[in-house]
Amino acid sequence: KQEVTQIPAALSVPEGENLVLNCSFTDSAIYNLQWFRQDPGKGLTSLLLIQSSQREQTSGRLNASLDKSSGRSTLYIAASQPGDSATYLCAVSSNYQLIWGAGTKLIIKP
Amino acid sequence: EAQVTQNPRYLITVTGKKLTVTCSQNMNHEYMSWYRQDPGLGLRQIYYSMNVEVTDKGDVPEGYKVSRKEKRNFPLILESPSPNQTSLYFCASKWSFDRDRGIVGNQPQHFGDGTRLSIL
């Protein structure tokens, strides 16, 4: 059964730093992997989607990588800003379902 | 504006009183899904629907019902709510899940803003 783990559960860094969030999954038979952002009291916003045949995707200051063989993905955030503070979730798509990690709560200190 | 709309956003109710959370999308998506989110557990899928009149159980379907009589709506029904169903619920939709297998149509899911249910 697919399991998705995100480490760390929480992270606090000063504004301007580059940072990496980690996501690991147990079954490499996935269709794609997605990174989402969740703000308090709000829904989920899709940030990046990496198909199983791809190695990485970029959007602005965000870069997500995927290594299926090792069951890992990273979300790199460059030049972090206070507005990046949120919970970041990764989810893998397999067998008609999205399997989710528990998220990393990110706080960017001004 | 493309969106997924859930109602209500917040609800406090009592054990055993039937309730329905509505979900509607205006993007003509085939696939719709319900999730619950609990602290430390992430999101878990309750039910999903590949298209009209096609529904299937997710990981935690016990105590819930769904229906998909028309493409835009996918209500979540709690026939006899219990306190362990207190949670944050999300509805989501996408064009088609089957198309994830190829390059064309590989789209992310769109989520509603969530419904916070408290069952006393």
Tab-separated table of C-alpha atoms in Angstrom:
chain	number	residue	atom	x	y	z
A	1	LYS	CA	0.000	0.000	0.000
A	2	GLN	CA	1.347	3.392	-1.003
A	3	GLU	CA	2.514	5.596	1.858
A	4	VAL	CA	3.698	9.182	1.567
A	5	THR	CA	5.887	10.848	4.173
A	6	GLN	CA	6.913	14.468	4.488
A	7	ILE	CA	9.824	15.592	6.587
A	8	PRO	CA	10.103	17.881	8.457
A	9	ALA	CA	6.594	18.387	9.834
A	10	ALA	CA	7.425	22.043	10.493
A	11	LEU	CA	10.128	24.422	9.385
A	12	SER	CA	10.907	28.018	10.316
A	13	VAL	CA	13.508	30.023	8.378
A	14	PRO	CA	14.439	33.693	7.962
A	15	GLU	CA	13.214	35.578	4.941
A	16	GLY	CA	15.468	35.353	1.897
A	17	GLU	CA	16.798	31.865	2.508
A	18	ASN	CA	16.556	29.073	-0.031
A	19	LEU	CA	14.930	25.952	1.360
A	20	VAL	CA	14.029	22.389	0.479
A	21	LEU	CA	10.973	20.409	1.481
A	22	ASN	CA	11.062	16.633	1.224
A	23	CYS	CA	8.511	14.038	0.213
A	24	SER	CA	9.059	10.288	0.046
A	25	PHE	CA	6.795	7.493	-1.168
A	26	THR	CA	6.998	3.725	-0.837
A	27	ASP	CA	5.713	2.490	-4.206
A	28	SER	CA	7.431	3.803	-7.330
A	29	ALA	CA	4.475	2.859	-9.574
A	30	ILE	CA	2.978	6.332	-9.717
A	31	TYR	CA	1.397	8.354	-12.528
A	32	ASN	CA	2.472	11.710	-11.215
A	33	LEU	CA	3.370	13.642	-8.083
A	34	GLN	CA	1.873	16.957	-7.109
A	35	TRP	CA	2.819	19.661	-4.652
A	36	PHE	CA	0.057	21.731	-3.084
A	37	ARG	CA	-0.087	24.728	-0.830
A	38	GLN	CA	-2.669	25.106	1.937
A	39	ASP	CA	-3.320	28.391	3.695
A	40	PRO	CA	-5.274	28.496	6.990
A	41	GLY	CA	-9.024	28.488	6.362
A	42	LYS	CA	-8.478	28.055	2.651
A	43	GLY	CA	-8.563	25.203	0.211
A	44	LEU	CA	-5.659	23.626	-1.583
A	45	THR	CA	-3.765	25.264	-4.405
A	46	SER	CA	-1.852	23.127	-6.866
A	47	LEU	CA	1.728	24.383	-7.243
A	48	LEU	CA	3.472	21.882	-9.473
A	49	LEU	CA	2.671	18.559	-11.096
A	50	ILE	CA	5.463	16.227	-12.211
A	51	GLN	CA	4.526	13.370	-14.476
A	52	SER	CA	6.155	10.022	-13.840
A	53	SER	CA	8.302	10.402	-16.963
A	54	GLN	CA	9.653	13.791	-15.872
A	55	ARG	CA	12.503	14.677	-13.526
A	56	GLU	CA	11.523	18.189	-12.533
A	57	GLN	CA	9.137	21.085	-12.984
A	58	THR	CA	9.638	24.780	-12.366
A	59	SER	CA	7.276	27.641	-11.669
A	60	GLY	CA	8.752	30.980	-10.697
A	61	ARG	CA	10.763	30.550	-7.501
A	62	LEU	CA	9.591	26.955	-7.099
A	63	ASN	CA	11.328	23.892	-8.443
A	64	ALA	CA	10.123	20.357	-7.825
A	65	SER	CA	12.142	17.262	-8.594
A	66	LEU	CA	11.138	13.635	-8.832
A	67	ASP	CA	13.281	10.518	-8.442
A	68	LYS	CA	10.918	7.590	-8.881
A	69	SER	CA	13.535	4.916	-8.352
A	70	SER	CA	14.378	6.197	-4.891
A	71	GLY	CA	10.806	7.231	-4.094
A	72	ARG	CA	11.659	10.858	-3.428
A	73	SER	CA	10.597	14.328	-4.422
A	74	THR	CA	11.842	17.707	-3.271
A	75	LEU	CA	10.292	21.140	-3.471
A	76	TYR	CA	12.904	23.882	-3.652
A	77	ILE	CA	11.837	27.411	-2.778
A	78	ALA	CA	14.278	30.143	-3.733
A	79	ALA	CA	14.586	33.481	-1.945
A	80	SER	CA	11.786	32.736	0.517
A	81	GLN	CA	9.291	35.458	1.427
A	82	PRO	CA	6.837	35.824	4.351
A	83	GLY	CA	4.017	35.217	1.858
A	84	ASP	CA	5.390	31.707	1.328
A	85	SER	CA	4.287	30.797	4.859
A	86	ALA	CA	1.770	27.970	4.517
A	87	THR	CA	1.486	24.208	4.771
A	88	TYR	CA	2.940	22.373	1.796
A	89	LEU	CA	1.526	18.988	0.861
A	90	CYS	CA	2.713	16.429	-1.618
A	91	ALA	CA	0.464	13.801	-3.147
A	92	VAL	CA	1.170	10.880	-5.466
A	93	SER	CA	-1.291	9.712	-8.064
A	94	SER	CA	-1.709	5.989	-8.422
A	95	ASN	CA	-4.564	3.581	-8.947
A	96	TYR	CA	-7.228	6.299	-9.418
A	97	GLN	CA	-6.366	7.930	-6.113
A	98	LEU	CA	-4.253	10.682	-4.687
A	99	ILE	CA	-2.264	9.520	-1.672
A	100	TRP	CA	-1.193	12.397	0.538
A	101	GLY	CA	1.602	13.235	2.895
A	102	ALA	CA	0.724	14.935	6.184
A	103	GLY	CA	2.400	18.173	5.087
A	104	THR	CA	5.200	20.501	6.134
A	105	LYS	CA	4.187	23.691	7.909
A	106	LEU	CA	6.512	26.434	6.710
A	107	ILE	CA	7.000	29.735	8.524
A	108	ILE	CA	9.114	32.450	6.919
A	109	LYS	CA	10.227	35.001	9.483
A	110	PRO	CA	10.521	38.634	8.269
B	1	GLU	CA	-14.502	31.824	-12.962
B	2	ALA	CA	-13.571	28.147	-12.724
B	3	GLN	CA	-14.295	26.905	-9.259
B	4	VAL	CA	-15.365	24.142	-6.929
B	5	THR	CA	-18.000	25.293	-4.439
B	6	GLN	CA	-18.741	23.530	-1.180
B	7	ASN	CA	-21.581	24.265	1.212
B	8	PRO	CA	-21.770	24.781	4.073
B	9	ARG	CA	-18.308	26.074	5.003
B	10	TYR	CA	-18.910	25.398	8.678
B	11	LEU	CA	-21.414	23.183	10.474
B	12	ILE	CA	-21.884	22.163	14.082
B	13	THR	CA	-24.455	19.450	14.584
B	14	VAL	CA	-25.334	16.545	16.844
B	15	THR	CA	-24.821	12.823	16.622
B	16	GLY	CA	-27.339	11.017	14.439
B	17	LYS	CA	-28.783	14.013	12.604
B	18	LYS	CA	-28.467	13.382	8.872
B	19	LEU	CA	-26.547	15.995	6.931
B	20	THR	CA	-25.436	16.647	3.380
B	21	VAL	CA	-22.438	18.628	2.219
B	22	THR	CA	-22.874	19.833	-1.329
B	23	CYS	CA	-20.140	20.155	-3.928
B	24	SER	CA	-20.528	21.746	-7.323
B	25	GLN	CA	-18.005	22.421	-10.085
B	26	ASN	CA	-18.446	24.568	-13.188
B	27	MET	CA	-15.593	23.156	-15.284
B	28	ASN	CA	-17.424	20.166	-16.802
B	29	HIS	CA	-14.966	17.856	-15.049
B	30	GLU	CA	-15.591	14.128	-15.200
B	31	TYR	CA	-13.743	13.172	-12.016
B	32	MET	CA	-14.802	14.337	-8.570
B	33	SER	CA	-13.646	13.281	-5.146
B	34	TRP	CA	-14.176	13.818	-1.428
B	35	TYR	CA	-11.380	13.934	1.142
B	36	ARG	CA	-11.199	14.427	4.855
B	37	GLN	CA	-8.258	16.053	6.544
B	38	ASP	CA	-7.316	15.316	10.138
B	39	PRO	CA	-4.317	16.631	12.094
B	40	GLY	CA	-1.190	14.572	11.527
B	41	LEU	CA	-2.905	12.280	9.009
B	42	GLY	CA	-2.979	14.365	5.875
B	43	LEU	CA	-5.872	14.020	3.467
B	44	ARG	CA	-7.629	10.711	3.057
B	45	GLN	CA	-9.989	9.903	0.230
B	46	ILE	CA	-13.574	9.050	1.160
B	47	TYR	CA	-15.240	8.451	-2.218
B	48	TYR	CA	-14.565	9.340	-5.795
B	49	SER	CA	-16.522	9.428	-9.028
B	50	MET	CA	-15.128	8.854	-12.498
B	51	ASN	CA	-18.275	10.187	-14.186
B	52	VAL	CA	-22.044	10.432	-13.843
B	53	GLU	CA	-23.506	7.421	-12.048
B	54	VAL	CA	-20.006	5.988	-11.464
B	55	THR	CA	-18.763	6.120	-7.874
B	56	ASP	CA	-16.240	4.113	-5.893
B	57	LYS	CA	-14.914	3.866	-2.365
B	58	GLY	CA	-11.713	5.532	-1.313
B	59	ASP	CA	-9.689	4.686	1.772
B	60	VAL	CA	-12.180	5.743	4.455
B	61	PRO	CA	-15.745	5.331	3.092
B	62	GLU	CA	-17.401	4.013	6.277
B	63	GLY	CA	-20.254	6.211	7.469
B	64	TYR	CA	-20.517	8.175	4.225
B	65	LYS	CA	-22.591	8.029	1.061
B	66	VAL	CA	-22.281	9.867	-2.232
B	67	SER	CA	-24.240	10.239	-5.419
B	68	ARG	CA	-23.404	11.513	-8.883
B	69	LYS	CA	-26.665	12.087	-10.717
B	70	GLU	CA	-25.306	14.942	-12.777
B	71	LYS	CA	-21.832	15.927	-13.821
B	72	ARG	CA	-21.485	19.138	-11.860
B	73	ASN	CA	-22.664	17.932	-8.433
B	74	PHE	CA	-21.214	15.391	-6.018
B	75	PRO	CA	-22.882	15.608	-2.602
B	76	LEU	CA	-21.461	13.896	0.479
B	77	ILE	CA	-24.097	12.408	2.775
B	78	LEU	CA	-23.663	11.497	6.424
B	79	GLU	CA	-26.753	9.433	7.258
B	80	SER	CA	-26.017	9.170	10.986
B	81	PRO	CA	-23.050	11.376	11.858
B	82	SER	CA	-20.817	10.444	14.777
B	83	PRO	CA	-18.154	12.447	16.637
B	84	ASN	CA	-15.324	10.603	14.822
B	85	GLN	CA	-16.516	12.262	11.623
B	86	THR	CA	-15.571	15.661	12.984
B	87	SER	CA	-13.068	16.824	10.410
B	88	LEU	CA	-12.220	19.218	7.610
B	89	TYR	CA	-13.695	18.017	4.320
B	90	PHE	CA	-12.562	18.893	0.810
B	91	CYS	CA	-14.222	18.297	-2.514
B	92	ALA	CA	-12.082	18.207	-5.645
B	93	SER	CA	-12.550	17.782	-9.372
B	94	LYS	CA	-10.485	17.307	-12.482
B	95	TRP	CA	-11.139	16.738	-16.155
B	96	SER	CA	-10.457	13.031	-16.127
B	97	PHE	CA	-8.369	10.778	-13.976
B	98	ASP	CA	-7.874	8.183	-16.713
B	99	ARG	CA	-5.970	10.690	-18.768
B	100	ASP	CA	-3.265	10.693	-16.125
B	101	ARG	CA	-1.928	7.625	-17.857
B	102	GLY	CA	-0.841	9.714	-20.836
B	103	ILE	CA	0.561	13.155	-21.436
B	104	VAL	CA	-2.587	14.799	-22.762
B	105	GLY	CA	-4.991	15.940	-20.122
B	106	ASN	CA	-2.660	15.443	-17.176
B	107	GLN	CA	-4.263	18.105	-15.052
B	108	PRO	CA	-4.098	18.877	-11.341
B	109	GLN	CA	-7.174	18.625	-9.184
B	110	HIS	CA	-9.129	21.751	-8.278
B	111	PHE	CA	-10.244	21.976	-4.674
B	112	GLY	CA	-13.071	23.655	-2.861
B	113	ASP	CA	-12.369	25.851	0.169
B	114	GLY	CA	-13.313	23.101	2.603
B	115	THR	CA	-16.139	22.357	5.032
B	116	ARG	CA	-15.378	22.176	8.722
B	117	LEU	CA	-17.781	19.732	10.382
B	118	SER	CA	-18.141	19.357	14.130
B	119	ILE	CA	-20.290	16.473	15.356
B	120	LEU	CA	-21.182	16.747	19.047
